[in-house]
Amino acid sequence: MSEITIKVDVPEESKEEFKRALAKIIEELSDKARIKDFNDEEEIEKFSVEIGRKVNESLYKKYNNK
């Protein structure tokens, strides 16, 4: 298992909401976890874009459904 560290500047008043949203995203991604060989820079970029899109979509849905 490997560790991934992501630093995000979140306003204090949104911290708990952000933690819940991030936990939901991580749960969804881990349910669909894939083992990949990341020796290829192109594969790393594709996977990064895919994860970024999922994070953006989830946050967009969360904050636009208020």
Backbone as XML, in Angstrom:
<?xml version="1.0"?>
<chain id="A" units="angstrom">
  <residue number="1" name="MET">
    <atom name="N" x="0.849" y="-1.167" z="0.000"/>
    <atom name="CA" x="0.000" y="0.000" z="0.000"/>
    <atom name="C" x="0.893" y="1.227" z="0.000"/>
  </residue>
  <residue number="2" name="SER">
    <atom name="N" x="0.459" y="2.263" z="-0.709"/>
    <atom name="CA" x="1.228" y="3.494" z="-0.738"/>
    <atom name="C" x="0.378" y="4.641" z="-0.209"/>
  </residue>
  <residue number="3" name="GLU">
    <atom name="N" x="1.037" y="5.675" z="0.223"/>
    <atom name="CA" x="0.364" y="6.827" z="0.802"/>
    <atom name="C" x="0.360" y="7.961" z="-0.203"/>
  </residue>
  <residue number="4" name="ILE">
    <atom name="N" x="-0.778" y="8.657" z="-0.290"/>
    <atom name="CA" x="-0.897" y="9.823" z="-1.151"/>
    <atom name="C" x="-1.243" y="11.008" z="-0.262"/>
  </residue>
  <residue number="5" name="THR">
    <atom name="N" x="-0.485" y="12.080" z="-0.393"/>
    <atom name="CA" x="-0.732" y="13.281" z="0.391"/>
    <atom name="C" x="-1.148" y="14.407" z="-0.544"/>
  </residue>
  <residue number="6" name="ILE">
    <atom name="N" x="-2.275" y="15.030" z="-0.228"/>
    <atom name="CA" x="-2.776" y="16.156" z="-1.011"/>
    <atom name="C" x="-3.027" y="17.301" z="-0.043"/>
  </residue>
  <residue number="7" name="LYS">
    <atom name="N" x="-2.471" y="18.458" z="-0.357"/>
    <atom name="CA" x="-2.687" y="19.632" z="0.481"/>
    <atom name="C" x="-3.639" y="20.580" z="-0.227"/>
  </residue>
  <residue number="8" name="VAL">
    <atom name="N" x="-4.678" y="21.006" z="0.498"/>
    <atom name="CA" x="-5.688" y="21.894" z="-0.059"/>
    <atom name="C" x="-5.968" y="22.992" z="0.957"/>
  </residue>
  <residue number="9" name="ASP">
    <atom name="N" x="-6.023" y="24.223" z="0.479"/>
    <atom name="CA" x="-6.354" y="25.354" z="1.345"/>
    <atom name="C" x="-7.868" y="25.528" z="1.350"/>
  </residue>
  <residue number="10" name="VAL">
    <atom name="N" x="-8.505" y="25.157" z="2.462"/>
    <atom name="CA" x="-9.957" y="25.209" z="2.584"/>
    <atom name="C" x="-10.305" y="26.192" z="3.698"/>
  </residue>
  <residue number="11" name="PRO">
    <atom name="N" x="-11.252" y="27.101" z="3.450"/>
    <atom name="CA" x="-11.672" y="28.012" z="4.509"/>
    <atom name="C" x="-12.158" y="27.236" z="5.732"/>
  </residue>
  <residue number="12" name="GLU">
    <atom name="N" x="-11.882" y="27.737" z="6.896"/>
    <atom name="CA" x="-12.215" y="27.045" z="8.140"/>
    <atom name="C" x="-13.695" y="26.686" z="8.223"/>
  </residue>
  <residue number="13" name="GLU">
    <atom name="N" x="-14.580" y="27.570" z="7.746"/>
    <atom name="CA" x="-16.017" y="27.308" z="7.831"/>
    <atom name="C" x="-16.479" y="26.187" z="6.896"/>
  </residue>
  <residue number="14" name="SER">
    <atom name="N" x="-15.661" y="25.818" z="5.918"/>
    <atom name="CA" x="-16.016" y="24.745" z="4.978"/>
    <atom name="C" x="-15.239" y="23.462" z="5.227"/>
  </residue>
  <residue number="15" name="LYS">
    <atom name="N" x="-14.415" y="23.453" z="6.252"/>
    <atom name="CA" x="-13.503" y="22.333" z="6.486"/>
    <atom name="C" x="-14.230" y="20.997" z="6.671"/>
  </residue>
  <residue number="16" name="GLU">
    <atom name="N" x="-15.251" y="20.950" z="7.493"/>
    <atom name="CA" x="-15.959" y="19.697" z="7.759"/>
    <atom name="C" x="-16.703" y="19.212" z="6.516"/>
  </residue>
  <residue number="17" name="GLU">
    <atom name="N" x="-17.341" y="20.128" z="5.786"/>
    <atom name="CA" x="-18.022" y="19.747" z="4.550"/>
    <atom name="C" x="-17.037" y="19.175" z="3.545"/>
  </residue>
  <residue number="18" name="PHE">
    <atom name="N" x="-15.872" y="19.800" z="3.445"/>
    <atom name="CA" x="-14.853" y="19.340" z="2.511"/>
    <atom name="C" x="-14.362" y="17.943" z="2.897"/>
  </residue>
  <residue number="19" name="LYS">
    <atom name="N" x="-14.160" y="17.718" z="4.187"/>
    <atom name="CA" x="-13.721" y="16.394" z="4.655"/>
    <atom name="C" x="-14.739" y="15.319" z="4.293"/>
  </residue>
  <residue number="20" name="ARG">
    <atom name="N" x="-16.036" y="15.619" z="4.474"/>
    <atom name="CA" x="-17.075" y="14.642" z="4.139"/>
    <atom name="C" x="-17.111" y="14.379" z="2.637"/>
  </residue>
  <residue number="21" name="ALA">
    <atom name="N" x="-17.001" y="15.441" z="1.837"/>
    <atom name="CA" x="-17.014" y="15.282" z="0.378"/>
    <atom name="C" x="-15.803" y="14.468" z="-0.072"/>
  </residue>
  <residue number="22" name="LEU">
    <atom name="N" x="-14.650" y="14.764" z="0.490"/>
    <atom name="CA" x="-13.435" y="14.044" z="0.130"/>
    <atom name="C" x="-13.521" y="12.574" z="0.542"/>
  </residue>
  <residue number="23" name="ALA">
    <atom name="N" x="-14.074" y="12.305" z="1.712"/>
    <atom name="CA" x="-14.239" y="10.918" z="2.160"/>
    <atom name="C" x="-15.145" y="10.147" z="1.212"/>
  </residue>
  <residue number="24" name="LYS">
    <atom name="N" x="-16.204" y="10.800" z="0.734"/>
    <atom name="CA" x="-17.113" y="10.151" z="-0.215"/>
    <atom name="C" x="-16.403" y="9.846" z="-1.533"/>
  </residue>
  <residue number="25" name="ILE">
    <atom name="N" x="-15.604" y="10.776" z="-1.997"/>
    <atom name="CA" x="-14.848" y="10.574" z="-3.236"/>
    <atom name="C" x="-13.867" y="9.427" z="-3.079"/>
  </residue>
  <residue number="26" name="ILE">
    <atom name="N" x="-13.149" y="9.409" z="-1.971"/>
    <atom name="CA" x="-12.170" y="8.342" z="-1.724"/>
    <atom name="C" x="-12.861" y="6.992" z="-1.650"/>
  </residue>
  <residue number="27" name="GLU">
    <atom name="N" x="-14.012" y="6.947" z="-1.000"/>
    <atom name="CA" x="-14.766" y="5.692" z="-0.911"/>
    <atom name="C" x="-15.176" y="5.220" z="-2.307"/>
  </residue>
  <residue number="28" name="GLU">
    <atom name="N" x="-15.668" y="6.142" z="-3.125"/>
    <atom name="CA" x="-16.085" y="5.781" z="-4.481"/>
    <atom name="C" x="-14.893" y="5.304" z="-5.307"/>
  </residue>
  <residue number="29" name="LEU">
    <atom name="N" x="-13.785" y="5.992" z="-5.203"/>
    <atom name="CA" x="-12.602" y="5.599" z="-5.969"/>
    <atom name="C" x="-12.050" y="4.268" z="-5.494"/>
  </residue>
  <residue number="30" name="SER">
    <atom name="N" x="-12.063" y="4.025" z="-4.189"/>
    <atom name="CA" x="-11.513" y="2.771" z="-3.677"/>
    <atom name="C" x="-12.409" y="1.593" z="-4.056"/>
  </residue>
  <residue number="31" name="ASP">
    <atom name="N" x="-13.715" y="1.846" z="-4.217"/>
    <atom name="CA" x="-14.615" y="0.785" z="-4.676"/>
    <atom name="C" x="-14.276" y="0.377" z="-6.103"/>
  </residue>
  <residue number="32" name="LYS">
    <atom name="N" x="-13.742" y="1.311" z="-6.859"/>
    <atom name="CA" x="-13.409" y="1.061" z="-8.260"/>
    <atom name="C" x="-11.899" y="1.038" z="-8.467"/>
  </residue>
  <residue number="33" name="ALA">
    <atom name="N" x="-11.174" y="0.749" z="-7.393"/>
    <atom name="CA" x="-9.713" y="0.797" z="-7.450"/>
    <atom name="C" x="-9.160" y="-0.132" z="-8.524"/>
  </residue>
  <residue number="34" name="ARG">
    <atom name="N" x="-8.133" y="0.343" z="-9.151"/>
    <atom name="CA" x="-7.478" y="-0.443" z="-10.187"/>
    <atom name="C" x="-5.980" y="-0.462" z="-9.895"/>
  </residue>
  <residue number="35" name="ILE">
    <atom name="N" x="-5.389" y="-1.573" z="-10.177"/>
    <atom name="CA" x="-3.939" y="-1.668" z="-10.063"/>
    <atom name="C" x="-3.381" y="-1.356" z="-11.434"/>
  </residue>
  <residue number="36" name="LYS">
    <atom name="N" x="-2.515" y="-0.378" z="-11.503"/>
    <atom name="CA" x="-1.962" y="0.046" z="-12.781"/>
    <atom name="C" x="-0.445" y="0.051" z="-12.715"/>
  </residue>
  <residue number="37" name="ASP">
    <atom name="N" x="0.146" y="-0.120" z="-13.859"/>
    <atom name="CA" x="1.590" y="0.007" z="-13.989"/>
    <atom name="C" x="1.860" y="1.436" z="-14.433"/>
  </residue>
  <residue number="38" name="PHE">
    <atom name="N" x="2.430" y="2.234" z="-13.561"/>
    <atom name="CA" x="2.637" y="3.646" z="-13.840"/>
    <atom name="C" x="4.063" y="3.935" z="-14.285"/>
  </residue>
  <residue number="39" name="ASN">
    <atom name="N" x="4.581" y="3.109" z="-15.161"/>
    <atom name="CA" x="5.906" y="3.367" z="-15.711"/>
    <atom name="C" x="5.839" y="4.339" z="-16.873"/>
  </residue>
  <residue number="40" name="ASP">
    <atom name="N" x="4.656" y="4.549" z="-17.405"/>
    <atom name="CA" x="4.459" y="5.388" z="-18.579"/>
    <atom name="C" x="3.876" y="6.740" z="-18.148"/>
  </residue>
  <residue number="41" name="GLU">
    <atom name="N" x="4.542" y="7.825" z="-18.500"/>
    <atom name="CA" x="4.067" y="9.174" z="-18.139"/>
    <atom name="C" x="2.668" y="9.442" z="-18.697"/>
  </residue>
  <residue number="42" name="GLU">
    <atom name="N" x="2.384" y="8.931" z="-19.870"/>
    <atom name="CA" x="1.070" y="9.140" z="-20.479"/>
    <atom name="C" x="-0.029" y="8.483" z="-19.649"/>
  </residue>
  <residue number="43" name="GLU">
    <atom name="N" x="0.233" y="7.290" z="-19.126"/>
    <atom name="CA" x="-0.737" y="6.600" z="-18.272"/>
    <atom name="C" x="-0.965" y="7.371" z="-16.978"/>
  </residue>
  <residue number="44" name="ILE">
    <atom name="N" x="0.096" y="7.908" z="-16.410"/>
    <atom name="CA" x="-0.026" y="8.696" z="-15.178"/>
    <atom name="C" x="-0.902" y="9.915" z="-15.439"/>
  </residue>
  <residue number="45" name="GLU">
    <atom name="N" x="-0.664" y="10.597" z="-16.553"/>
    <atom name="CA" x="-1.441" y="11.797" z="-16.882"/>
    <atom name="C" x="-2.917" y="11.459" z="-17.100"/>
  </residue>
  <residue number="46" name="LYS">
    <atom name="N" x="-3.204" y="10.381" z="-17.820"/>
    <atom name="CA" x="-4.593" y="9.971" z="-18.069"/>
    <atom name="C" x="-5.309" y="9.670" z="-16.752"/>
  </residue>
  <residue number="47" name="PHE">
    <atom name="N" x="-4.649" y="8.929" z="-15.867"/>
    <atom name="CA" x="-5.250" y="8.562" z="-14.585"/>
    <atom name="C" x="-5.474" y="9.804" z="-13.719"/>
  </residue>
  <residue number="48" name="SER">
    <atom name="N" x="-4.507" y="10.729" z="-13.728"/>
    <atom name="CA" x="-4.631" y="11.971" z="-12.957"/>
    <atom name="C" x="-5.811" y="12.797" z="-13.442"/>
  </residue>
  <residue number="49" name="VAL">
    <atom name="N" x="-5.966" y="12.903" z="-14.755"/>
    <atom name="CA" x="-7.083" y="13.656" z="-15.328"/>
    <atom name="C" x="-8.414" y="13.011" z="-14.945"/>
  </residue>
  <residue number="50" name="GLU">
    <atom name="N" x="-8.470" y="11.687" z="-15.000"/>
    <atom name="CA" x="-9.694" y="10.960" z="-14.646"/>
    <atom name="C" x="-10.088" y="11.233" z="-13.191"/>
  </residue>
  <residue number="51" name="ILE">
    <atom name="N" x="-9.132" y="11.154" z="-12.296"/>
    <atom name="CA" x="-9.409" y="11.415" z="-10.877"/>
    <atom name="C" x="-9.819" y="12.870" z="-10.679"/>
  </residue>
  <residue number="52" name="GLY">
    <atom name="N" x="-9.119" y="13.792" z="-11.330"/>
    <atom name="CA" x="-9.451" y="15.212" z="-11.226"/>
    <atom name="C" x="-10.871" y="15.499" z="-11.679"/>
  </residue>
  <residue number="53" name="ARG">
    <atom name="N" x="-11.287" y="14.869" z="-12.762"/>
    <atom name="CA" x="-12.654" y="15.066" z="-13.263"/>
    <atom name="C" x="-13.689" y="14.554" z="-12.264"/>
  </residue>
  <residue number="54" name="LYS">
    <atom name="N" x="-13.407" y="13.406" z="-11.651"/>
    <atom name="CA" x="-14.339" y="12.859" z="-10.662"/>
    <atom name="C" x="-14.442" y="13.777" z="-9.447"/>
  </residue>
  <residue number="55" name="VAL">
    <atom name="N" x="-13.319" y="14.302" z="-8.994"/>
    <atom name="CA" x="-13.321" y="15.221" z="-7.851"/>
    <atom name="C" x="-14.105" y="16.480" z="-8.211"/>
  </residue>
  <residue number="56" name="ASN">
    <atom name="N" x="-13.818" y="17.059" z="-9.369"/>
    <atom name="CA" x="-14.521" y="18.274" z="-9.793"/>
    <atom name="C" x="-16.020" y="18.041" z="-9.924"/>
  </residue>
  <residue number="57" name="GLU">
    <atom name="N" x="-16.403" y="16.924" z="-10.529"/>
    <atom name="CA" x="-17.820" y="16.608" z="-10.708"/>
    <atom name="C" x="-18.520" y="16.470" z="-9.363"/>
  </residue>
  <residue number="58" name="SER">
    <atom name="N" x="-17.882" y="15.780" z="-8.440"/>
    <atom name="CA" x="-18.477" y="15.583" z="-7.124"/>
    <atom name="C" x="-18.644" y="16.907" z="-6.382"/>
  </residue>
  <residue number="59" name="LEU">
    <atom name="N" x="-17.606" y="17.739" z="-6.409"/>
    <atom name="CA" x="-17.692" y="19.033" z="-5.729"/>
    <atom name="C" x="-18.713" y="19.945" z="-6.409"/>
  </residue>
  <residue number="60" name="TYR">
    <atom name="N" x="-18.790" y="19.910" z="-7.736"/>
    <atom name="CA" x="-19.746" y="20.720" z="-8.473"/>
    <atom name="C" x="-21.183" y="20.336" z="-8.052"/>
  </residue>
  <residue number="61" name="LYS">
    <atom name="N" x="-21.447" y="19.013" z="-8.025"/>
    <atom name="CA" x="-22.767" y="18.547" z="-7.636"/>
    <atom name="C" x="-23.099" y="18.971" z="-6.207"/>
  </residue>
  <residue number="62" name="LYS">
    <atom name="N" x="-22.135" y="18.841" z="-5.332"/>
    <atom name="CA" x="-22.362" y="19.160" z="-3.921"/>
    <atom name="C" x="-22.696" y="20.623" z="-3.717"/>
  </residue>
  <residue number="63" name="TYR">
    <atom name="N" x="-21.922" y="21.521" z="-4.306"/>
    <atom name="CA" x="-22.089" y="22.935" z="-4.046"/>
    <atom name="C" x="-23.136" y="23.595" z="-4.934"/>
  </residue>
  <residue number="64" name="ASN">
    <atom name="N" x="-23.580" y="22.971" z="-6.012"/>
    <atom name="CA" x="-24.618" y="23.561" z="-6.850"/>
    <atom name="C" x="-26.005" y="22.996" z="-6.539"/>
  </residue>
  <residue number="65" name="ASN">
    <atom name="N" x="-26.091" y="22.078" z="-5.622"/>
    <atom name="CA" x="-27.387" y="21.523" z="-5.220"/>
    <atom name="C" x="-27.905" y="22.146" z="-3.930"/>
  </residue>
  <residue number="66" name="LYS">
    <atom name="N" x="-27.321" y="23.240" z="-3.529"/>
    <atom name="CA" x="-27.747" y="23.904" z="-2.294"/>
    <atom name="C" x="-28.982" y="24.733" z="-2.555"/>
  </residue>
</chain>
